[in-house]
């Protein structure tokens, strides 16, 4: 499979949204200060990479993977890894759309603010919005 149907893409985004927003809520509730600092450092790198699409992709991926590692559920990690493989097959990647990198960054800022406040519910909501907007951009 080299191209992913819109239906498959929607299904993958839906599941990633559930899994990663759940992980984000766990991180908000349970992460150590050092772990939150680590995510903050990655976020700052993401802010700096806004003009370099490849670098932005890499750091974005690292951020999401690190968040999952901190949430520490190997079954969820495995499911996300499989789903992200399907996403990589999707050539018209959502971040390629004009203005999407800036939107994605704004969403990351909202996620970081909710994490910093240790507000699990808000963090879950911000992550869900991040995926919903990503799907809209990819569709």
mmCIF file of C-alpha atoms in Angstrom:
data_model
loop_
_atom_site.group_PDB
_atom_site.id
_atom_site.type_symbol
_atom_site.label_atom_id
_atom_site.label_comp_id
_atom_site.label_asym_id
_atom_site.label_seq_id
_atom_site.Cartn_x
_atom_site.Cartn_y
_atom_site.Cartn_z
ATOM 1 C CA UNK A 1 0.000 0.000 0.000
ATOM 2 C CA UNK A 2 1.486 3.336 -1.007
ATOM 3 C CA UNK A 3 -1.531 5.603 -0.665
ATOM 4 C CA UNK A 4 -3.997 5.646 2.201
ATOM 5 C CA UNK A 5 -7.709 6.152 1.480
ATOM 6 C CA UNK A 6 -9.434 9.108 3.123
ATOM 7 C CA UNK A 7 -11.578 6.674 5.091
ATOM 8 C CA UNK A 8 -8.497 4.830 6.400
ATOM 9 C CA UNK A 9 -6.813 8.127 7.183
ATOM 10 C CA UNK A 10 -9.850 9.288 9.170
ATOM 11 C CA UNK A 11 -9.891 5.982 11.087
ATOM 12 C CA UNK A 12 -6.174 6.213 11.864
ATOM 13 C CA UNK A 13 -6.456 9.836 13.048
ATOM 14 C CA UNK A 14 -9.449 8.887 15.212
ATOM 15 C CA UNK A 15 -7.526 6.111 16.968
ATOM 16 C CA UNK A 16 -4.340 8.176 17.309
ATOM 17 C CA UNK A 17 -6.424 10.968 18.806
ATOM 18 C CA UNK A 18 -7.922 8.628 21.415
ATOM 19 C CA UNK A 19 -4.597 6.984 22.285
ATOM 20 C CA UNK A 20 -2.419 10.088 22.323
ATOM 21 C CA UNK A 21 -4.934 12.316 24.102
ATOM 22 C CA UNK A 22 -5.273 9.610 26.766
ATOM 23 C CA UNK A 23 -1.474 9.532 27.103
ATOM 24 C CA UNK A 24 -1.376 13.333 27.341
ATOM 25 C CA UNK A 25 -3.857 13.240 30.225
ATOM 26 C CA UNK A 26 -1.690 10.692 32.044
ATOM 27 C CA UNK A 27 1.370 12.908 31.524
ATOM 28 C CA UNK A 28 -0.452 15.977 32.882
ATOM 29 C CA UNK A 29 -1.427 14.038 36.004
ATOM 30 C CA UNK A 30 1.712 11.982 36.633
ATOM 31 C CA UNK A 31 4.816 13.354 34.917
ATOM 32 C CA UNK A 32 7.729 14.526 37.029
ATOM 33 C CA UNK A 33 8.885 18.137 36.781
ATOM 34 C CA UNK A 34 11.974 16.890 34.915
ATOM 35 C CA UNK A 35 9.795 15.091 32.356
ATOM 36 C CA UNK A 36 7.657 18.185 31.815
ATOM 37 C CA UNK A 37 10.866 20.207 31.361
ATOM 38 C CA UNK A 38 11.991 17.715 28.741
ATOM 39 C CA UNK A 39 8.747 18.227 26.799
ATOM 40 C CA UNK A 40 9.144 21.997 27.198
ATOM 41 C CA UNK A 41 12.663 21.767 25.734
ATOM 42 C CA UNK A 42 11.350 19.791 22.757
ATOM 43 C CA UNK A 43 8.585 22.344 22.324
ATOM 44 C CA UNK A 44 11.154 25.169 22.226
ATOM 45 C CA UNK A 45 13.054 23.228 19.532
ATOM 46 C CA UNK A 46 9.795 22.922 17.600
ATOM 47 C CA UNK A 47 9.270 26.700 17.827
ATOM 48 C CA UNK A 48 12.769 27.260 16.408
ATOM 49 C CA UNK A 49 12.214 24.791 13.552
ATOM 50 C CA UNK A 50 9.153 26.531 12.118
ATOM 51 C CA UNK A 51 11.010 27.569 8.937
ATOM 52 C CA UNK A 52 12.560 24.129 8.388
ATOM 53 C CA UNK A 53 9.811 21.667 7.485
ATOM 54 C CA UNK A 54 11.954 18.504 7.722
ATOM 55 C CA UNK A 55 13.306 19.488 11.125
ATOM 56 C CA UNK A 56 9.802 20.433 12.282
ATOM 57 C CA UNK A 57 8.541 16.964 11.271
ATOM 58 C CA UNK A 58 11.371 15.250 13.164
ATOM 59 C CA UNK A 59 10.951 17.244 16.364
ATOM 60 C CA UNK A 60 7.155 16.918 16.217
ATOM 61 C CA UNK A 61 7.518 13.138 15.954
ATOM 62 C CA UNK A 62 10.038 13.115 18.830
ATOM 63 C CA UNK A 63 7.697 15.213 20.976
ATOM 64 C CA UNK A 64 4.755 12.870 20.436
ATOM 65 C CA UNK A 65 6.907 9.764 21.028
ATOM 66 C CA UNK A 66 8.418 11.214 24.216
ATOM 67 C CA UNK A 67 4.963 12.096 25.539
ATOM 68 C CA UNK A 68 3.935 8.469 24.977
ATOM 69 C CA UNK A 69 7.094 7.162 26.680
ATOM 70 C CA UNK A 70 6.405 9.317 29.721
ATOM 71 C CA UNK A 71 2.811 8.004 29.873
ATOM 72 C CA UNK A 72 4.435 4.559 30.002
ATOM 73 C CA UNK A 73 2.002 2.012 28.531
ATOM 74 C CA UNK A 74 3.807 -0.346 26.159
ATOM 75 C CA UNK A 75 0.541 -1.655 24.649
ATOM 76 C CA UNK A 76 -0.567 1.853 23.760
ATOM 77 C CA UNK A 77 2.933 2.601 22.424
ATOM 78 C CA UNK A 78 2.777 -0.439 20.130
ATOM 79 C CA UNK A 79 -0.653 0.538 18.795
ATOM 80 C CA UNK A 80 0.495 4.100 18.140
ATOM 81 C CA UNK A 81 3.661 2.873 16.395
ATOM 82 C CA UNK A 82 1.556 0.725 14.041
ATOM 83 C CA UNK A 83 -0.869 3.571 13.333
ATOM 84 C CA UNK A 84 1.960 6.026 12.691
ATOM 85 C CA UNK A 85 3.395 3.649 10.061
ATOM 86 C CA UNK A 86 0.127 4.037 8.146
ATOM 87 C CA UNK A 87 0.364 7.830 8.542
ATOM 88 C CA UNK A 88 3.846 7.798 6.998
ATOM 89 C CA UNK A 89 2.380 6.140 3.881
ATOM 90 C CA UNK A 90 0.107 9.107 3.506
ATOM 91 C CA UNK A 91 2.078 11.272 1.091
ATOM 92 C CA UNK A 92 -0.101 14.385 1.238
ATOM 93 C CA UNK A 93 0.948 14.939 4.808
ATOM 94 C CA UNK A 94 -1.179 17.430 6.705
ATOM 95 C CA UNK A 95 1.780 19.624 7.700
ATOM 96 C CA UNK A 96 2.544 20.320 4.031
ATOM 97 C CA UNK A 97 -0.566 22.484 3.704
ATOM 98 C CA UNK A 98 0.060 26.187 3.780
ATOM 99 C CA UNK A 99 -0.220 27.605 7.277
ATOM 100 C CA UNK A 100 -0.545 24.190 8.917
ATOM 101 C CA UNK A 101 2.855 24.338 10.620
ATOM 102 C CA UNK A 102 1.877 27.594 12.363
ATOM 103 C CA UNK A 103 -1.507 26.136 13.375
ATOM 104 C CA UNK A 104 0.163 22.973 14.655
ATOM 105 C CA UNK A 105 2.585 25.079 16.692
ATOM 106 C CA UNK A 106 -0.283 27.068 18.232
ATOM 107 C CA UNK A 107 -1.961 23.764 19.158
ATOM 108 C CA UNK A 108 1.294 22.551 20.723
ATOM 109 C CA UNK A 109 1.458 25.770 22.766
ATOM 110 C CA UNK A 110 -2.064 25.061 24.078
ATOM 111 C CA UNK A 111 -1.066 21.472 24.934
ATOM 112 C CA UNK A 112 2.034 22.733 26.760
ATOM 113 C CA UNK A 113 -0.013 25.284 28.739
ATOM 114 C CA UNK A 114 -2.457 22.570 29.838
ATOM 115 C CA UNK A 115 0.444 20.263 30.772
ATOM 116 C CA UNK A 116 2.141 23.030 32.748
ATOM 117 C CA UNK A 117 -1.127 23.627 34.620
ATOM 118 C CA UNK A 118 -1.288 19.848 35.221
ATOM 119 C CA UNK A 119 -4.858 19.978 33.959
ATOM 120 C CA UNK A 120 -5.439 16.444 32.632
ATOM 121 C CA UNK A 121 -8.899 17.177 31.181
ATOM 122 C CA UNK A 122 -7.722 20.273 29.329
ATOM 123 C CA UNK A 123 -4.634 18.425 28.074
ATOM 124 C CA UNK A 124 -6.815 15.616 26.687
ATOM 125 C CA UNK A 125 -9.055 18.206 24.956
ATOM 126 C CA UNK A 126 -6.120 20.151 23.457
ATOM 127 C CA UNK A 127 -4.568 16.942 22.092
ATOM 128 C CA UNK A 128 -7.906 15.859 20.590
ATOM 129 C CA UNK A 129 -8.223 19.253 18.883
ATOM 130 C CA UNK A 130 -4.656 18.910 17.594
ATOM 131 C CA UNK A 131 -5.548 15.607 15.895
ATOM 132 C CA UNK A 132 -8.927 16.855 14.650
ATOM 133 C CA UNK A 133 -7.252 19.844 12.994
ATOM 134 C CA UNK A 134 -4.506 17.597 11.606
ATOM 135 C CA UNK A 135 -7.107 15.386 9.984
ATOM 136 C CA UNK A 136 -8.953 18.364 8.487
ATOM 137 C CA UNK A 137 -5.674 19.571 6.989
ATOM 138 C CA UNK A 138 -4.852 16.095 5.654
ATOM 139 C CA UNK A 139 -8.284 15.340 4.181
#
